[in-house]
Short mmCIF file of C-alpha atoms in Angstrom, two decimals:
data_model
loop_
_atom_site.label_atom_id
_atom_site.label_comp_id
_atom_site.label_asym_id
_atom_site.label_seq_id
_atom_site.Cartn_x
_atom_site.Cartn_y
_atom_site.Cartn_z
CA UNK A 171 -0.32 30.24 -28.05
CA UNK A 172 1.07 32.09 -25.02
CA UNK A 173 4.26 30.96 -23.31
CA UNK A 174 3.48 32.82 -20.08
CA UNK A 175 0.22 30.89 -19.67
CA UNK A 176 1.82 27.56 -20.64
CA UNK A 177 4.76 28.01 -18.27
CA UNK A 178 2.38 29.07 -15.51
CA UNK A 179 0.31 25.91 -15.97
CA UNK A 180 3.46 23.80 -15.98
CA UNK A 181 4.57 25.44 -12.74
CA UNK A 182 1.30 24.42 -11.05
CA UNK A 183 2.00 20.79 -11.93
CA UNK A 184 5.49 20.82 -10.44
CA UNK A 185 6.24 19.86 -6.87
CA UNK A 186 7.87 22.36 -4.56
CA UNK A 187 11.27 23.17 -6.17
CA UNK A 188 10.44 20.72 -8.97
CA UNK A 189 12.54 20.69 -12.14
CA UNK A 190 11.19 21.57 -15.60
CA UNK A 191 13.28 20.13 -18.45
CA UNK A 192 12.62 20.85 -22.13
CA UNK A 193 14.33 20.11 -25.44
CA UNK A 194 13.66 23.13 -27.64
CA UNK A 195 14.61 24.34 -31.11
CA UNK A 196 16.58 27.48 -30.34
CA UNK A 197 18.27 28.27 -33.67
CA UNK A 198 15.81 27.26 -36.35
CA UNK A 199 17.30 26.46 -39.78
CA UNK A 200 15.26 27.66 -42.74
CA UNK A 201 14.26 24.15 -43.81
CA UNK A 202 12.24 23.69 -40.58
CA UNK A 203 9.86 26.40 -41.76
CA UNK A 204 9.29 24.44 -44.97
CA UNK A 205 8.56 21.26 -42.96
CA UNK A 206 6.65 22.40 -39.87
CA UNK A 207 5.41 25.57 -41.54
CA UNK A 208 2.89 23.41 -43.37
CA UNK A 209 1.21 22.68 -40.02
CA UNK A 210 -1.23 25.00 -38.32
CA UNK A 211 0.43 24.85 -34.91
CA UNK A 212 3.69 26.41 -36.14
CA UNK A 213 1.94 29.77 -36.57
CA UNK A 214 -0.55 29.71 -33.68
CA UNK A 215 1.55 31.70 -31.22
CA UNK A 216 -0.01 34.99 -30.09
CA UNK A 217 2.58 36.25 -27.58
CA UNK A 218 4.25 38.55 -30.09
CA UNK A 219 5.62 40.62 -27.22
CA UNK A 220 7.78 37.58 -26.37
CA UNK A 221 8.27 35.90 -29.76
CA UNK A 222 8.47 38.92 -32.03
CA UNK A 223 9.74 37.28 -35.22
CA UNK A 224 9.48 33.48 -35.01
CA UNK A 225 7.89 30.57 -33.12
CA UNK A 226 11.28 29.56 -31.71
CA UNK A 227 13.54 31.52 -29.35
CA UNK A 228 17.28 31.54 -28.60
CA UNK A 229 18.51 30.24 -25.20
CA UNK A 230 19.06 33.68 -23.65
CA UNK A 231 15.45 34.59 -24.48
CA UNK A 232 14.22 31.36 -22.85
CA UNK A 233 16.17 32.27 -19.72
CA UNK A 234 14.50 35.69 -19.56
CA UNK A 235 10.99 34.31 -20.12
CA UNK A 236 11.37 31.54 -17.53
CA UNK A 237 12.70 33.89 -14.86
CA UNK A 238 9.87 36.35 -15.49
CA UNK A 239 7.39 33.52 -14.87
CA UNK A 240 8.73 32.57 -11.46
CA UNK A 241 11.37 29.98 -12.34
CA UNK A 242 14.88 30.00 -10.90
CA UNK A 243 18.23 28.33 -11.59
CA UNK A 244 17.60 28.44 -15.36
CA UNK A 245 20.31 26.60 -17.31
CA UNK A 246 20.72 25.90 -21.03
CA UNK A 247 22.84 23.06 -22.43
CA UNK A 248 23.77 22.49 -26.07
CA UNK A 249 26.44 20.73 -28.10
CA UNK A 250 28.30 23.98 -28.82
CA UNK A 251 30.04 26.29 -26.35
CA UNK A 252 28.05 29.17 -27.80
CA UNK A 253 24.41 28.28 -27.12
CA UNK A 254 22.98 30.46 -29.88
CA UNK A 255 24.82 28.41 -32.50
CA UNK A 256 23.23 25.05 -31.66
CA UNK A 257 20.01 24.03 -33.42
CA UNK A 258 18.55 22.43 -30.27
CA UNK A 259 19.06 23.19 -26.59
CA UNK A 260 18.14 21.43 -23.35
CA UNK A 261 16.55 24.02 -21.07
CA UNK A 262 16.20 23.33 -17.33
CA UNK A 263 14.55 25.48 -14.66
CA UNK A 264 13.42 25.11 -11.06
CA UNK A 265 9.96 25.98 -9.69
CA UNK A 266 9.66 28.11 -6.58
CA UNK A 267 9.62 26.59 -3.09
CA UNK A 268 6.09 26.36 -1.73
CA UNK A 269 5.50 27.54 1.81
CA UNK A 270 3.47 24.69 3.30
CA UNK A 271 4.79 24.76 6.84
CA UNK A 272 2.35 25.40 9.65
CA UNK A 273 2.87 28.39 11.93
CA UNK A 274 1.66 29.08 15.46
CA UNK A 275 -1.62 30.59 14.29
CA UNK A 276 -2.26 27.47 12.21
CA UNK A 277 -1.77 25.26 15.27
CA UNK A 278 -4.19 27.38 17.27
CA UNK A 279 -6.72 27.14 14.47
CA UNK A 280 -6.56 23.35 14.60
CA UNK A 281 -8.08 23.41 18.06
CA UNK A 282 -10.80 25.88 17.09
CA UNK A 283 -14.19 25.09 15.55
CA UNK A 284 -13.88 23.71 12.04
CA UNK A 285 -15.65 21.68 9.37
CA UNK A 286 -14.54 18.25 8.19
CA UNK A 287 -15.73 16.16 5.27
CA UNK A 288 -15.81 12.44 6.15
CA UNK A 289 -16.28 9.73 3.51
CA UNK A 290 -17.61 7.06 5.86
CA UNK A 291 -16.94 3.32 5.96
CA UNK A 292 -19.26 0.55 7.18
CA UNK A 293 -16.85 -0.88 9.75
CA UNK A 294 -17.40 1.83 12.34
CA UNK A 295 -13.96 3.43 12.04
CA UNK A 296 -15.21 6.75 10.65
CA UNK A 297 -18.01 6.81 13.26
CA UNK A 298 -15.43 6.66 16.04
CA UNK A 299 -13.39 9.40 14.36
CA UNK A 300 -16.51 11.59 14.19
CA UNK A 301 -17.24 10.97 17.89
CA UNK A 302 -13.72 12.17 18.74
CA UNK A 303 -14.15 15.23 16.52
CA UNK A 304 -17.34 16.24 18.32
CA UNK A 305 -15.44 16.41 21.62
CA UNK A 306 -13.03 18.84 19.92
CA UNK A 307 -15.80 21.16 18.68
CA UNK A 308 -15.42 19.96 15.08
CA UNK A 309 -18.40 19.67 12.74
CA UNK A 310 -18.53 16.72 10.34
CA UNK A 311 -20.35 16.34 7.04
CA UNK A 312 -20.59 12.66 6.08
CA UNK A 313 -20.68 11.11 2.62
CA UNK A 314 -21.85 7.56 1.92
CA UNK A 315 -21.91 5.54 -1.30
CA UNK A 316 -25.31 5.59 -3.01
CA UNK A 317 -26.91 5.33 -6.42
CA UNK A 318 -27.19 9.10 -6.88
CA UNK A 319 -26.62 12.45 -5.19
CA UNK A 320 -28.98 12.98 -2.27
CA UNK A 321 -28.90 15.33 0.71
CA UNK A 322 -30.18 12.97 3.40
CA UNK A 323 -29.79 15.55 6.18
CA UNK A 324 -28.12 18.90 6.79
CA UNK A 325 -24.77 17.18 7.28
CA UNK A 326 -25.25 13.85 5.48
CA UNK A 327 -25.06 13.01 1.76
CA UNK A 328 -25.09 9.97 -0.49
CA UNK A 329 -23.34 10.14 -3.87
CA UNK A 330 -22.53 8.00 -6.88
CA UNK A 331 -18.94 6.83 -6.40
CA UNK A 332 -18.10 7.46 -10.07
CA UNK A 333 -19.78 10.85 -10.49
CA UNK A 334 -17.60 13.96 -10.69
CA UNK A 335 -20.70 16.17 -10.46
CA UNK A 336 -21.73 14.55 -7.15
CA UNK A 337 -18.28 15.18 -5.69
CA UNK A 338 -18.35 18.79 -6.87
CA UNK A 339 -21.71 19.41 -5.17
CA UNK A 340 -20.54 18.03 -1.83
CA UNK A 341 -17.28 19.98 -1.85
CA UNK A 342 -19.11 23.18 -2.85
CA UNK A 343 -21.51 22.64 0.06
CA UNK A 344 -18.82 22.31 2.71
CA UNK A 345 -16.83 25.18 1.19
CA UNK A 346 -19.86 27.45 1.61
CA UNK A 347 -19.96 26.54 5.28
CA UNK A 348 -16.50 28.03 5.71
CA UNK A 349 -13.50 26.99 7.80
CA UNK A 350 -13.01 23.82 5.76
CA UNK A 351 -10.26 22.02 7.70
CA UNK A 352 -9.88 18.64 6.11
CA UNK A 353 -11.07 15.41 4.52
CA UNK A 354 -11.15 11.94 6.09
CA UNK A 355 -11.38 9.42 3.26
CA UNK A 356 -12.41 6.05 4.79
CA UNK A 357 -14.11 4.43 1.79
CA UNK A 358 -11.01 2.33 1.23
CA UNK A 359 -11.70 0.48 4.50
CA UNK A 360 -14.76 -1.15 2.91
CA UNK A 361 -12.77 -2.84 0.16
CA UNK A 362 -12.98 -6.63 0.47
CA UNK A 363 -10.15 -8.71 1.88
CA UNK A 364 -7.58 -10.65 -0.12
CA UNK A 365 -9.47 -13.93 0.26
CA UNK A 366 -12.38 -12.55 -1.79
CA UNK A 367 -10.29 -10.82 -4.44
CA UNK A 368 -11.82 -11.11 -7.92
CA UNK A 369 -12.42 -9.03 -11.03
CA UNK A 370 -15.54 -7.59 -9.40
CA UNK A 371 -13.76 -6.58 -6.21
CA UNK A 372 -10.90 -5.05 -8.20
CA UNK A 373 -13.46 -2.94 -10.06
CA UNK A 374 -15.01 -2.01 -6.71
CA UNK A 375 -11.59 -0.95 -5.51
CA UNK A 376 -11.20 1.20 -8.60
CA UNK A 377 -14.52 3.01 -8.06
CA UNK A 378 -14.17 3.41 -4.28
CA UNK A 379 -10.46 4.06 -4.50
CA UNK A 380 -8.64 5.48 -7.48
CA UNK A 381 -11.47 7.16 -9.42
CA UNK A 382 -13.16 8.69 -6.38
CA UNK A 383 -10.01 10.15 -4.83
CA UNK A 384 -8.95 11.56 -8.22
CA UNK A 385 -12.36 13.24 -8.61
CA UNK A 386 -11.89 14.80 -5.17
CA UNK A 387 -8.44 16.14 -6.06
CA UNK A 388 -9.67 17.49 -9.40
CA UNK A 389 -12.33 19.57 -7.65
CA UNK A 390 -9.98 20.72 -4.89
CA UNK A 391 -7.41 21.84 -7.44
CA UNK A 392 -10.02 23.93 -9.27
CA UNK A 393 -11.19 25.70 -6.10
CA UNK A 394 -9.59 28.60 -4.27
CA UNK A 395 -9.48 28.20 -0.49
CA UNK A 396 -8.35 30.63 2.17
CA UNK A 397 -6.36 27.71 3.51
CA UNK A 398 -6.21 24.38 1.73
CA UNK A 399 -7.81 21.49 3.65
CA UNK A 400 -5.69 18.57 4.79
CA UNK A 401 -6.39 15.09 3.42
CA UNK A 402 -6.21 11.78 5.32
CA UNK A 403 -6.60 8.53 3.36
CA UNK A 404 -7.38 5.57 5.63
CA UNK A 405 -6.38 1.99 4.74
CA UNK A 406 -6.19 -1.28 6.65
CA UNK A 407 -3.58 -3.97 6.15
CA UNK A 408 -2.40 -2.49 2.86
CA UNK A 409 1.32 -2.88 3.57
CA UNK A 410 3.79 -4.76 5.69
CA UNK A 411 5.73 -2.95 8.39
CA UNK A 412 9.14 -3.57 9.92
CA UNK A 413 9.76 -6.65 7.79
CA UNK A 414 6.68 -8.47 9.07
CA UNK A 415 5.63 -11.43 6.85
CA UNK A 416 1.93 -10.49 7.07
CA UNK A 417 -0.12 -10.65 3.86
CA UNK A 418 -1.36 -7.37 2.41
CA UNK A 419 -4.85 -6.44 1.26
CA UNK A 420 -4.36 -6.19 -2.50
CA UNK A 421 -7.77 -4.61 -3.11
CA UNK A 422 -6.49 -1.40 -1.48
CA UNK A 423 -3.24 -1.14 -3.42
CA UNK A 424 -4.70 0.98 -6.22
CA UNK A 425 -5.92 3.57 -3.71
CA UNK A 426 -2.59 3.48 -1.90
CA UNK A 427 -0.69 4.03 -5.16
CA UNK A 428 -2.87 6.94 -6.28
CA UNK A 429 -2.60 8.50 -2.81
CA UNK A 430 1.18 8.40 -3.10
CA UNK A 431 0.91 10.21 -6.43
CA UNK A 432 -1.29 12.84 -4.79
CA UNK A 433 1.36 13.39 -2.11
CA UNK A 434 3.95 14.07 -4.82
CA UNK A 435 1.87 15.96 -7.38
CA UNK A 436 -0.28 18.13 -5.09
CA UNK A 437 2.20 19.46 -2.50
CA UNK A 438 -0.08 22.41 -1.75
CA UNK A 439 -2.53 19.90 -0.21
CA UNK A 440 -0.94 18.14 2.74
CA UNK A 441 -1.96 14.51 2.28
CA UNK A 442 -1.20 11.61 4.62
CA UNK A 443 -1.82 7.92 3.89
CA UNK A 444 -2.62 6.02 7.11
CA UNK A 445 -2.53 2.22 7.30
CA UNK A 446 -4.20 0.54 10.30
CA UNK A 447 -4.19 -3.04 11.47
CA UNK A 448 -6.62 -5.45 9.87
CA UNK A 449 -9.03 -5.26 11.65
CA UNK A 450 -8.64 -1.70 12.96
CA UNK A 451 -8.16 -1.48 16.73
CA UNK A 452 -9.77 1.19 18.93
CA UNK A 453 -6.43 2.35 20.31
CA UNK A 454 -5.19 3.03 16.78
CA UNK A 455 -8.10 5.41 16.19
CA UNK A 456 -7.26 7.35 19.36
CA UNK A 457 -3.62 7.86 18.37
CA UNK A 458 -4.74 8.70 14.84
CA UNK A 459 -6.81 11.62 16.19
CA UNK A 460 -3.72 12.86 18.03
CA UNK A 461 -1.79 12.56 14.77
CA UNK A 462 -4.29 14.79 12.94
CA UNK A 463 -3.68 17.70 15.29
CA UNK A 464 0.06 17.17 15.76
CA UNK A 465 2.42 19.90 14.59
CA UNK A 466 4.37 17.68 12.20
CA UNK A 467 2.82 15.82 9.27
CA UNK A 468 4.30 12.88 7.39
CA UNK A 469 3.32 11.48 3.99
CA UNK A 470 2.76 7.90 5.11
CA UNK A 471 2.40 6.21 8.46
CA UNK A 472 1.10 2.93 9.85
CA UNK A 473 -0.32 1.94 13.21
CA UNK A 474 0.10 -1.58 14.54
CA UNK A 475 -1.47 -1.64 17.98
CA UNK A 476 0.40 0.87 20.11
CA UNK A 477 3.29 1.20 17.65
CA UNK A 478 3.61 3.98 15.07
CA UNK A 479 5.62 3.36 11.90
CA UNK A 480 6.83 5.95 9.38
CA UNK A 481 8.37 5.40 5.94
CA UNK A 482 11.96 6.63 5.97
CA UNK A 483 15.01 6.27 3.78
CA UNK A 484 18.05 5.08 5.67
CA UNK A 485 21.56 5.43 4.33
CA UNK A 486 23.44 2.13 4.35
CA UNK A 487 26.88 1.07 3.18
CA UNK A 488 27.97 -1.92 1.14
CA UNK A 489 29.97 -3.08 4.16
CA UNK A 490 26.77 -3.34 6.20
CA UNK A 491 25.10 -5.33 3.43
CA UNK A 492 27.97 -7.81 3.33
CA UNK A 493 27.95 -8.19 7.12
CA UNK A 494 24.21 -8.82 7.21
CA UNK A 495 24.46 -11.37 4.41
CA UNK A 496 27.06 -13.36 6.39
CA UNK A 497 25.35 -12.92 9.75
CA UNK A 498 24.14 -16.07 11.50
CA UNK A 499 21.36 -16.25 14.07
CA UNK A 500 20.21 -18.97 16.40
CA UNK A 501 17.73 -21.23 14.62
CA UNK A 502 15.38 -21.52 17.57
CA UNK A 503 13.80 -18.41 19.05
CA UNK A 504 15.09 -15.94 16.44
CA UNK A 505 12.74 -13.92 14.23
CA UNK A 506 13.48 -14.94 10.65
CA UNK A 507 11.56 -16.37 7.72
CA UNK A 508 12.23 -18.11 4.43
CA UNK A 509 11.73 -16.00 1.33
CA UNK A 510 12.95 -15.97 -2.26
CA UNK A 511 14.72 -13.26 -4.24
CA UNK A 512 13.58 -14.53 -7.66
CA UNK A 513 11.22 -17.36 -8.55
CA UNK A 514 12.40 -20.22 -10.72
CA UNK A 515 15.58 -21.37 -8.94
CA UNK A 516 15.62 -23.17 -5.58
CA UNK A 517 19.02 -21.66 -4.76
CA UNK A 518 17.33 -18.27 -4.52
CA UNK A 519 15.55 -19.26 -1.29
CA UNK A 520 17.13 -17.35 1.60
CA UNK A 521 16.47 -16.78 5.29
CA UNK A 522 15.86 -13.17 6.26
CA UNK A 523 15.57 -11.57 9.65
CA UNK A 524 12.20 -10.10 10.59
CA UNK A 525 10.78 -8.38 13.65
CA UNK A 526 8.61 -10.24 16.13
CA UNK A 527 4.99 -9.21 16.01
CA UNK A 528 2.17 -9.33 18.51
CA UNK A 529 -0.33 -12.13 17.77
CA UNK A 530 -3.85 -11.04 16.88
CA UNK A 531 -6.65 -11.66 19.36
CA UNK A 532 -7.43 -15.12 17.89
CA UNK A 533 -3.80 -16.11 17.21
CA UNK A 534 -0.96 -17.70 19.15
CA UNK A 535 2.76 -17.23 18.70
CA UNK A 536 4.74 -20.45 18.32
CA UNK A 537 8.49 -20.78 18.77
CA UNK A 538 9.08 -23.20 15.91
CA UNK A 539 10.90 -26.44 16.70
CA UNK A 540 10.43 -28.14 13.32
CA UNK A 541 8.80 -27.27 10.00
CA UNK A 542 7.70 -29.50 7.14
CA UNK A 543 8.73 -28.89 3.55
CA UNK A 544 5.87 -29.66 1.15
CA UNK A 545 5.63 -29.98 -2.61
CA UNK A 546 3.59 -26.76 -2.59
CA UNK A 547 6.69 -24.91 -1.33
CA UNK A 548 8.75 -26.29 -4.21
CA UNK A 549 6.09 -25.28 -6.74
CA UNK A 550 5.96 -21.74 -5.31
CA UNK A 551 9.75 -21.42 -5.40
CA UNK A 552 9.88 -22.66 -9.00
CA UNK A 553 7.11 -20.25 -10.02
CA UNK A 554 4.78 -23.08 -11.06
CA UNK A 555 1.70 -21.85 -9.17
CA UNK A 556 -0.41 -19.11 -10.71
CA UNK A 557 -1.48 -16.06 -8.74
CA UNK A 558 -5.06 -17.35 -8.77
CA UNK A 559 -4.01 -20.67 -7.24
CA UNK A 560 -1.92 -19.02 -4.53
CA UNK A 561 -4.09 -16.07 -3.56
CA UNK A 562 -7.18 -18.26 -3.44
CA UNK A 563 -5.48 -20.57 -0.96
CA UNK A 564 -5.23 -20.41 2.79
CA UNK A 565 -1.86 -18.74 3.29
CA UNK A 566 -0.89 -17.07 0.02
CA UNK A 567 2.61 -17.06 -1.47
CA UNK A 568 4.53 -17.98 1.69
CA UNK A 569 6.85 -20.87 2.52
CA UNK A 570 5.84 -23.49 5.06
CA UNK A 571 2.33 -24.80 5.78
CA UNK A 572 2.83 -26.81 8.96
CA UNK A 573 5.10 -26.87 11.98
CA UNK A 574 5.50 -27.95 15.58
CA UNK A 575 6.72 -25.89 18.50
CA UNK A 576 6.04 -24.28 21.84
CA UNK A 577 3.44 -21.57 22.44
CA UNK A 578 5.33 -18.39 23.44
CA UNK A 579 2.45 -15.85 23.40
CA UNK A 580 -1.33 -15.90 23.03
CA UNK A 581 -3.93 -13.43 21.77
CA UNK A 582 -6.49 -11.85 24.05
CA UNK A 583 -9.35 -14.15 22.91
CA UNK A 584 -7.43 -17.44 23.07
CA UNK A 585 -8.85 -19.83 25.70
CA UNK A 586 -7.69 -23.38 24.90
CA UNK A 587 -3.94 -22.78 24.78
CA UNK A 588 -1.42 -21.10 27.05
CA UNK A 589 2.26 -20.22 27.02
CA UNK A 590 4.42 -23.33 27.28
CA UNK A 591 2.04 -25.72 25.52
CA UNK A 592 3.64 -28.04 22.96
CA UNK A 593 1.59 -27.86 19.76
CA UNK A 594 1.49 -28.66 16.08
CA UNK A 595 -0.20 -26.23 13.73
CA UNK A 596 -0.88 -24.93 10.24
CA UNK A 597 0.08 -21.31 9.58
CA UNK A 598 1.64 -19.05 6.93
CA UNK A 599 5.44 -18.76 6.84
CA UNK A 600 6.13 -21.81 9.01
CA UNK A 601 9.67 -21.99 7.59
CA UNK A 602 10.95 -19.50 10.13
CA UNK A 603 11.73 -18.87 13.77
CA UNK A 604 8.17 -17.99 14.76
CA UNK A 605 4.74 -18.88 13.38
CA UNK A 606 1.41 -17.17 14.05
CA UNK A 607 -1.47 -19.64 13.54
CA UNK A 608 -5.07 -19.06 14.55
CA UNK A 609 -6.12 -20.88 17.72
CA UNK A 610 -8.42 -23.19 15.74
CA UNK A 611 -5.47 -24.29 13.58
CA UNK A 612 -3.49 -25.63 16.56
CA UNK A 613 -3.64 -28.92 18.45
CA UNK A 614 -1.52 -30.08 21.36
CA UNK A 615 1.33 -32.41 20.45
CA UNK A 616 1.07 -35.98 21.73
CA UNK A 617 3.83 -36.88 24.17
CA UNK A 618 4.87 -40.00 22.25
CA UNK A 619 5.98 -38.27 19.03
CA UNK A 620 8.97 -36.00 18.47
CA UNK A 621 9.03 -32.51 16.94
CA UNK A 622 9.89 -33.69 13.43
CA UNK A 623 7.05 -36.21 13.35
CA UNK A 624 4.61 -33.65 14.72
CA UNK A 625 5.54 -31.09 12.04
CA UNK A 626 4.27 -33.41 9.29
CA UNK A 627 0.91 -34.25 10.83
CA UNK A 628 -1.27 -31.11 10.44
CA UNK A 629 -1.35 -31.05 6.62
CA UNK A 630 0.34 -34.08 5.05
CA UNK A 631 -0.83 -36.89 7.30
CA UNK A 632 -4.22 -35.28 7.92
CA UNK A 633 -4.77 -35.09 4.15
CA UNK A 634 -3.82 -38.73 3.63
CA UNK A 635 -5.86 -39.92 6.63
CA UNK A 636 -8.95 -37.99 5.58
CA UNK A 637 -8.70 -39.37 2.04
CA UNK A 638 -8.07 -43.04 2.88
CA UNK A 639 -9.83 -43.56 6.19
CA UNK A 640 -12.57 -40.95 6.50
CA UNK A 641 -13.58 -40.68 2.86
CA UNK A 642 -12.66 -44.04 1.26
CA UNK A 643 -13.12 -46.25 4.37
CA UNK A 644 -10.01 -48.23 3.45
CA UNK A 645 -10.03 -51.75 4.99
CA UNK A 646 -7.43 -54.42 5.62
CA UNK A 647 -6.69 -56.47 2.51
CA UNK A 648 -8.01 -53.88 0.07
CA UNK A 649 -5.83 -52.59 -2.77
CA UNK A 650 -5.01 -48.92 -3.16
CA UNK A 651 -3.17 -47.16 -6.02
CA UNK A 652 -1.14 -44.14 -4.89
CA UNK A 653 0.07 -41.86 -7.67
CA UNK A 654 3.13 -39.61 -7.10
CA UNK A 655 3.91 -41.55 -3.94
CA UNK A 656 7.32 -39.90 -3.56
CA UNK A 657 5.76 -36.67 -2.25
CA UNK A 658 4.83 -35.88 1.34
CA UNK A 659 1.16 -36.85 1.01
CA UNK A 660 2.13 -39.94 -0.99
CA UNK A 661 4.56 -41.19 1.65
CA UNK A 662 1.99 -40.51 4.37
CA UNK A 663 -0.61 -42.46 2.37
CA UNK A 664 1.76 -45.44 2.07
CA UNK A 665 2.40 -45.46 5.82
CA UNK A 666 -1.30 -45.21 6.68
CA UNK A 667 -2.19 -47.95 4.20
CA UNK A 668 0.48 -50.21 5.70
CA UNK A 669 -0.83 -49.61 9.22
CA UNK A 670 -4.36 -50.51 8.08
CA UNK A 671 -3.07 -53.61 6.31
CA UNK A 672 -4.02 -52.62 2.81
CA UNK A 673 -1.95 -53.56 -0.21
#
């Protein structure tokens, strides 16, 4: 109906200096009036001060209207040198640059009294954030998941995770308090881990993640603030960092994806997605508080212990790619892991360099001496295992279940192993330079077996032994039928049966 209103609404949706591109009829032939003139929308326009004679406009008129509505760098492209001759024209224009940089007064305000809205988790992370805020003279209003909207106390609410009205009430409340500084969204930390992923937990992730954060942004975008509050979305183990082979928490990926969209589509609200370790460590919370009141903000960052990681694009050359592809590293003591570029062909399995990581409190780091190749690895590489079969397993879609090696580092809670111990273990990504099993998944290697023999014991021989000896009580002289005996477990079963004296 009114181009000024429509172009103004479009400008609000664009990022800072975003590009608007339209394909418009700019020289309408008479027959279009006979076709589209039969529809109501062709005659609905009311901006007769702009479109004085017809629903369409020539390119030079589009340029004038766009510039008068705050657009710059307007350009019109058609298939004729003279734009006004062409029936259709591609019109492009740039939105204005938004001033979202903090100044000195903003930095001073960060250290003054202010109000924060905290969507609390049940793991204690948000509680520790609130404790830090109190020492900085910050007031916190907390929001927990409940069945309905309820004001539990002056600064505590419960809301229905799917209710837009409940979100609106809470945001209106804190806006009335004044000096609304920011939002800490920690509900994503309560999403269940990958081992419990199911249809129900995916739906939980949708309600506590995507729908809730979108409801928050909808209300924020409809409200005028003296200064827009900052937004911090907290996650845990939702992504890998620095090439680490760690498994990600898939239940948080929807929230992470929507948060990225918010960063791009709502540039007037400075939003940062923060990924902590799984579980979150106390030190990470301390450095996170420092990050909140730092002068510079980034869109995404991750904390892994005392290390801070930021997503950045790095320019590379094809020469560097070729050199890295041909690069060789020492097999023992080098950080690398087996991965695959495309499932279905064994030739696609490649070794890629990774960064060493610090073992978790209940883990040890093993310098791998030998790894076993199992039929499971072949099935994964060939794409024969479904997502349900892999994600429901112990180590996910990684190569290598068992290995032998020397302990090179231990976690803070490890008591039965120390650096230098020769062990055999089960762990994810054993086909690599280092493995990171839990302490309970390691046993010391007997002196009378070599590294290769030890690498096949934790899974293959243990499976065969448990089946034949512990479960079946196989005795000398008994007969045993072993199907698919050419595999690792089958060969182990043959050897164990021979030792027992079975036929």
